[in-house]
């Protein structure tokens, strides 16, 4: 088996994307001097360098890359070496214009950015294999090589192409998946609207149609596109494994639900030797540190709980959002250490030196346009020293409290057209339920609906519109065996082909929840409903209501008004040794806390008494037990400790509690 940690890297990873080809060689020596000053341990090189490495078909120029890799090695910096297949050269597209992707509307993209690739193109696949083979043959044994980095951010900006090459590939994929074409007709329900096919040649991609197309076809096309991209990754990975054994291979994911929705990362996590991720704060008015924590938890879960690596984030503002604020003093370190707390083996950035030209010249970097006499640079140097003081956490694992179910394919299905309400969004539900758990200071593992859940006392299901029979049985057995389950509305509805489960809503979850939903009654824009609960408590829901009939469950909260007034809004079902809760309306994170608090009592999950926005996460392993305390608030805080220990960033002894100033981070290695 290939190794799962960067080869020869004996410290936490710290550095960023390094693009020396953008600068004269006179700058390179200054770069490595500054890297030493900042404590950089690894940089990513060559990701967008195809046009320089292969200036003409079959003619390679590695001289500049030889020099920069040698310079980095001489200065003790390890290299994450990219295959540059995200950006084919202009000569390639001149020879193969058919490799440019086509939109669903039939428009072919032009050359001039990045990621403009039809992943079904034989010409692209052949060219990508050639450059990957040439790189592997030359650098397999290079002493600086720590990690192979295939492509860049698969799935963005183009995740699916609708050209004739893809149409042929889709037909082959369908034949391999279903066998006879009649099986496709059955899976897609083509009897509706007279869409039946008598041969595979009649099937096209789900291109633009006069009205809504077949939803099962659209869902399968997303699966096909994801599988096709993954096949290209495997092709390059296999070349690297063959020619460069002993060096792990990765590609940088974008697991945050705010940043990529086109890849099934449960499947991708099984393909890489080391899970890596890129994360950028989305400045849309939400609490950005909650999104960061969620993305880190999701990445760790894709890695099966094992350590992973943050391969990109930003030192300050980015350049691609409508508004791009700078990070506040201390925020960069807090962001970085938040990822480390949740399992990352370091903190890498895009990029090392801020570009003077090109589309990302206003994206922040470790060395900003203003140079070293800047706050950003001083914070970069301080972060390098902080990461060096945390060497002992390498190899330890983040300790979870509860689990949340997530399935990218269910998200794809729920996002298709003509659902009961466009306002009920799977990502929003996941964000809200996660935020409620975060505010209870619980560390979350994510899990696939069919995975083993026995290790978790509480499992939360924020959105599972598509639920297989196996998933339904898995959740039933989890509850029967003593687990506590919380399920949100519009879950369990359809199978893997987007066909509604028979027997009534909520489909395969009816038995475990002990309810039948006779009908949904989505609310109009701006409408609200009151929810009455125990002891006269009241909450407010919006977007969605349901007519719920208990079939063994007890009513805990009731609709006080609205379409379902007087009926159950939140139910609780005792099944076997466990309990299942059902929430039939949309509640925000603050309202969900009431439901999750009761579910935590059922599950025996202890409540932690900490201020809001003070984040506490634990890592543990053979090297010891570590408590990370991150204070995102404007007030100083004290975090109680389970025993005495050493605060690693300052090197001081602490007992009873650790003081965490506003905006600061403290990491305690607990004794014993």
XYZ file of C-alpha atoms in Angstrom, residues 163-583:
421
model
C -20.831 17.082 -26.197
C -21.177 14.094 -28.542
C -18.090 12.416 -27.058
C -19.756 12.582 -23.639
C -23.009 11.328 -25.128
C -21.229 8.196 -26.350
C -19.516 7.806 -22.982
C -22.840 8.177 -21.170
C -24.364 5.408 -23.275
C -21.469 3.098 -22.456
C -21.762 3.937 -18.752
C -25.480 3.222 -18.802
C -24.959 -0.116 -20.545
C -22.337 -1.128 -17.976
C -24.570 0.026 -15.113
C -27.939 -1.327 -16.242
C -27.406 -3.939 -18.939
C -30.407 -4.060 -21.328
C -31.949 -0.717 -22.261
C -35.253 -1.869 -20.760
C -33.590 -1.625 -17.358
C -32.908 2.059 -18.030
C -36.553 2.577 -18.952
C -37.571 0.987 -15.666
C -35.077 2.972 -13.563
C -35.935 6.280 -15.214
C -39.691 5.738 -15.356
C -39.718 6.604 -19.057
C -43.357 5.568 -19.370
C -44.044 9.063 -18.033
C -44.354 11.581 -20.897
C -43.706 8.790 -23.426
C -39.918 8.845 -23.116
C -39.249 5.123 -23.597
C -36.067 4.070 -25.454
C -35.628 0.987 -27.622
C -31.832 1.312 -28.026
C -28.981 3.088 -26.302
C -28.283 5.093 -29.467
C -31.479 7.035 -28.771
C -30.230 8.319 -25.392
C -28.512 11.687 -25.170
C -27.210 13.673 -22.220
C -29.887 15.725 -20.430
C -29.400 18.777 -22.607
C -31.683 21.812 -22.614
C -35.314 20.826 -23.138
C -38.512 22.918 -23.506
C -39.577 22.070 -19.971
C -38.228 19.945 -17.132
C -36.369 16.860 -18.315
C -36.366 13.396 -16.791
C -35.062 13.754 -13.208
C -33.646 10.215 -13.015
C -31.726 10.830 -16.247
C -30.311 14.061 -14.814
C -29.301 12.277 -11.615
C -27.568 9.509 -13.536
C -25.757 12.069 -15.668
C -24.306 13.643 -12.542
C -23.137 10.186 -11.484
C -21.642 9.594 -14.926
C -19.835 12.955 -14.916
C -18.426 12.324 -11.443
C -17.322 8.800 -12.392
C -15.686 10.062 -15.602
C -13.665 12.699 -13.790
C -12.670 10.143 -11.153
C -11.553 7.758 -13.901
C -9.159 10.415 -15.182
C -7.760 10.907 -11.688
C -7.210 7.155 -11.340
C -5.393 7.058 -14.671
C -2.835 9.628 -13.525
C -2.639 8.132 -10.029
C -1.887 4.677 -11.415
C 0.944 6.045 -13.555
C 2.445 7.732 -10.493
C 2.058 4.627 -8.335
C 3.806 2.545 -10.996
C 6.690 4.907 -11.727
C 7.040 6.559 -8.317
C 6.299 3.950 -5.649
C 6.628 5.078 -2.072
C 5.279 8.581 -2.713
C 1.596 9.194 -1.849
C -0.761 10.611 -4.450
C -3.526 13.110 -3.746
C -5.728 15.709 -5.357
C -7.126 18.731 -3.572
C -10.799 18.340 -2.662
C -13.283 21.150 -1.978
C -15.541 19.391 0.517
C -17.245 22.508 1.889
C -20.876 22.453 0.772
C -20.439 26.152 0.000
C -17.738 25.460 -2.586
C -18.355 22.285 -4.602
C -21.511 20.251 -5.181
C -20.506 18.137 -8.177
C -18.348 15.339 -6.715
C -19.327 12.439 -4.472
C -16.481 12.791 -1.999
C -17.347 9.526 -0.233
C -16.231 7.813 -3.442
C -13.267 10.140 -3.995
C -11.959 9.615 -0.456
C -11.339 5.959 -1.281
C -9.167 6.831 -4.288
C -6.472 9.082 -2.795
C -3.591 8.032 -0.577
C -3.958 11.164 1.538
C -7.132 13.241 1.715
C -6.372 16.921 1.159
C -8.739 19.866 1.016
C -8.988 23.502 -0.038
C -11.157 25.809 2.052
C -12.050 29.469 1.672
C -14.266 31.583 3.909
C -17.568 32.481 2.277
C -18.389 36.046 3.283
C -22.164 35.830 2.884
C -23.086 37.087 6.331
C -22.880 33.704 8.024
C -20.516 32.904 10.886
C -17.521 31.951 8.762
C -15.776 29.989 11.514
C -18.758 27.607 11.714
C -18.513 26.877 7.987
C -14.779 26.305 8.450
C -15.348 23.821 11.267
C -18.002 22.023 9.236
C -15.733 21.719 6.188
C -12.882 20.404 8.330
C -15.146 17.839 10.011
C -16.475 16.756 6.626
C -12.962 16.399 5.206
C -11.814 14.336 8.182
C -14.853 12.114 7.766
C -14.122 11.587 4.065
C -10.676 10.476 5.269
C -12.304 7.893 7.535
C -11.266 9.794 10.666
C -7.586 9.646 9.733
C -5.348 12.718 9.641
C -5.701 14.765 6.451
C -4.110 17.936 5.092
C -5.385 21.455 4.437
C -3.692 22.087 1.083
C -5.092 25.578 0.408
C -6.677 28.438 2.289
C -6.043 32.180 2.306
C -3.877 34.411 4.449
C -6.440 37.215 4.118
C -9.051 38.231 1.527
C -9.754 36.370 -1.697
C -10.673 37.930 -5.040
C -13.594 35.964 -6.465
C -16.540 36.895 -4.257
C -18.689 40.015 -4.708
C -17.075 41.475 -1.592
C -13.720 40.267 -0.286
C -12.892 41.602 3.181
C -9.473 41.164 4.717
C -9.072 38.794 7.625
C -8.815 40.542 10.946
C -5.634 40.404 13.040
C -5.204 36.884 14.397
C -7.917 35.398 12.172
C -5.495 33.664 9.816
C -3.871 31.752 12.677
C -7.242 30.944 14.199
C -8.490 29.602 10.861
C -5.333 27.555 10.371
C -5.333 26.037 13.846
C -9.067 25.352 13.586
C -8.305 22.998 10.695
C -5.454 21.419 12.645
C -7.739 20.885 15.638
C -10.134 18.974 13.397
C -7.507 16.664 11.983
C -5.327 18.477 9.462
C -1.610 17.718 9.582
C -0.704 21.306 8.815
C -1.872 24.475 7.088
C -1.036 25.319 3.471
C -2.084 28.379 1.480
C -2.794 29.669 -1.975
C -0.285 31.026 -2.592
C 3.296 31.750 -1.520
C 3.936 35.031 -3.356
C 1.045 37.236 -4.477
C 0.778 37.425 -8.260
C 1.227 40.743 -10.054
C -0.700 39.623 -13.128
C -3.571 37.365 -14.012
C -7.046 36.695 -12.665
C -5.950 36.126 -9.058
C -3.627 39.074 -8.542
C -5.852 40.400 -5.752
C -6.002 37.058 -3.936
C -3.963 37.304 -0.733
C -0.742 35.345 -0.278
C 1.918 34.517 2.276
C 4.179 37.175 0.761
C 1.783 40.023 -0.149
C 2.339 42.784 -2.673
C 3.523 44.925 0.225
C 6.335 42.502 1.038
C 7.632 41.629 4.476
C 6.852 44.923 6.217
C 3.190 43.959 6.482
C 0.864 42.524 9.093
C 0.167 39.491 6.890
C 3.839 38.570 6.661
C 4.405 39.000 10.395
C 1.415 36.754 11.097
C 2.723 34.178 8.604
C 6.055 34.016 10.441
C 4.291 33.709 13.796
C 2.068 30.919 12.477
C 5.108 28.995 11.251
C 6.559 29.109 14.750
C 3.223 28.079 16.297
C 2.940 25.057 14.010
C 6.472 24.016 14.902
C 5.476 24.020 18.584
C 2.592 21.640 17.797
C 4.698 18.818 16.351
C 3.417 16.403 18.985
C -0.124 16.436 17.550
C 1.031 14.768 14.311
C -0.628 11.415 13.845
C -3.268 11.934 16.527
C -6.973 11.845 15.687
C -9.778 14.259 16.405
C -12.231 12.918 18.973
C -15.890 13.160 17.809
C -18.994 13.411 19.971
C -21.849 12.806 17.517
C -22.486 12.071 13.837
C -24.356 13.795 11.040
C -25.433 11.939 7.914
C -24.675 13.436 4.528
C -24.990 12.035 1.007
C -23.900 14.038 -2.032
C -26.148 12.002 -4.329
C -29.188 12.804 -2.202
C -28.230 16.484 -2.443
C -28.037 16.177 -6.229
C -31.477 14.596 -6.364
C -33.122 17.126 -4.052
C -31.639 19.986 -6.087
C -33.430 18.966 -9.298
C -36.432 20.922 -10.584
C -40.065 20.734 -9.568
C -39.775 19.896 -5.897
C -42.557 20.955 -3.477
C -40.632 24.099 -2.475
C -37.507 25.658 -3.890
C -36.933 27.218 -0.460
C -36.218 23.896 1.252
C -32.524 23.489 0.517
C -30.435 20.519 1.633
C -27.288 22.569 2.146
C -29.150 25.119 4.281
C -30.545 22.321 6.459
C -27.083 20.810 6.877
C -25.656 24.218 7.786
C -28.376 24.894 10.357
C -28.259 21.498 12.070
C -24.463 21.641 12.136
C -24.548 25.147 13.611
C -26.903 23.954 16.358
C -24.526 21.119 17.236
C -21.548 23.483 17.056
C -23.260 25.847 19.505
C -23.655 22.918 21.902
C -19.845 22.553 21.606
C -20.079 19.077 20.059
C -17.540 17.777 17.555
C -19.237 16.201 14.551
C -18.251 13.274 12.379
C -20.062 13.002 9.052
C -21.171 9.582 7.854
C -22.757 7.974 4.812
C -26.330 6.769 5.454
C -25.346 3.143 4.906
C -22.205 3.225 7.088
C -21.687 1.735 10.547
C -23.107 4.179 13.106
C -22.703 2.086 16.236
C -19.917 4.267 17.671
C -22.146 7.353 17.936
C -24.680 7.960 20.734
C -26.480 10.562 18.586
C -26.959 10.689 14.809
C -28.520 13.723 13.108
C -30.033 13.615 9.606
C -30.481 17.164 8.265
C -31.485 16.211 4.709
C -31.874 12.745 3.208
C -34.418 13.107 0.418
C -32.860 10.143 -1.414
C -32.623 7.166 0.948
C -32.046 3.604 -0.164
C -33.707 0.584 1.406
C -30.304 -0.260 2.884
C -30.055 3.181 4.479
C -33.523 2.839 5.988
C -32.674 -0.563 7.450
C -29.360 0.765 8.756
C -31.054 3.598 10.649
C -33.705 1.289 12.057
C -31.060 -1.112 13.391
C -29.086 1.820 14.813
C -32.072 2.967 16.878
C -33.155 -0.541 17.881
C -29.647 -1.122 19.227
C -29.784 1.935 21.466
C -28.943 4.909 19.293
C -30.672 8.282 19.292
C -31.689 9.603 15.869
C -32.913 13.060 14.810
C -34.373 13.350 11.294
C -35.379 16.505 9.467
C -38.338 16.937 7.115
C -38.512 15.726 3.492
C -36.226 12.768 4.223
C -36.588 9.140 3.128
C -38.758 10.089 0.142
C -37.202 8.490 -2.963
C -34.893 5.618 -3.888
C -31.616 5.758 -5.811
C -33.510 6.351 -9.093
C -35.557 9.265 -7.692
C -38.651 7.039 -7.569
C -40.968 7.663 -4.609
C -40.938 4.817 -2.094
C -44.268 3.020 -1.855
C -46.435 3.067 1.255
C -46.463 6.781 1.999
C -44.043 9.331 3.377
C -41.417 9.362 4.825
C -40.701 6.246 2.817
C -38.017 3.974 4.203
C -37.941 6.007 7.437
C -41.617 5.499 8.373
C -40.991 2.574 10.706
C -37.995 3.996 12.546
C -39.735 7.356 13.043
C -43.117 5.878 13.930
C -45.036 8.381 11.792
C -46.792 8.718 8.472
C -46.806 12.025 6.647
C -50.025 12.292 4.706
C -49.168 15.474 2.869
C -46.672 18.323 2.736
C -47.851 21.911 2.894
C -44.937 24.217 2.027
C -45.318 27.802 3.163
C -45.284 30.837 0.924
C -42.461 33.348 1.029
C -42.439 35.173 4.357
C -44.989 32.919 6.057
C -44.244 31.601 9.552
C -45.862 29.055 11.856
C -45.818 28.816 15.626
C -44.687 25.603 17.318
C -45.937 24.959 20.859
C -43.929 22.705 23.129
C -43.458 21.428 26.665
C -44.089 23.851 29.519
C -45.570 26.474 27.239
C -42.406 26.889 25.195
C -42.821 28.240 21.673
C -40.732 28.225 18.514
C -41.196 29.550 15.004
C -40.878 27.555 11.801
C -40.895 28.651 8.180
C -40.765 27.314 4.589
C -42.262 23.882 5.298
C -45.015 22.125 7.246
C -46.447 18.615 7.145
C -49.608 16.761 8.111
C -48.087 14.144 10.427
C -49.925 11.094 11.753
C -48.206 9.316 14.671
C -47.923 5.537 14.202
C -46.286 4.750 17.511
C -44.506 8.074 18.041
C -45.500 10.604 20.690
C -46.127 14.260 19.879
C -43.667 16.564 21.660
C -44.212 19.858 19.800
C -47.438 20.880 18.047
C -48.270 23.296 15.248
C -49.962 26.249 16.964
C -51.188 27.717 13.691
C -50.737 27.391 9.952
C -52.007 24.674 7.618
C -51.349 21.834 10.077
C -52.543 23.668 13.202
C -53.127 21.264 16.091
C -51.107 18.508 14.487
C -47.701 17.114 15.440
C -44.680 19.219 14.465
C -41.966 17.294 16.342
C -42.329 13.668 17.413
C -40.360 11.173 19.472
C -40.479 7.408 18.890
C -39.104 4.775 21.235
C -37.951 1.777 19.213
C -36.056 -1.119 20.749
C -33.425 0.360 23.052
C -33.257 3.716 21.255
C -35.202 6.812 20.300
C -35.972 8.532 16.996
C -37.017 12.183 16.707
C -38.716 13.709 13.661
C -38.807 17.466 12.920
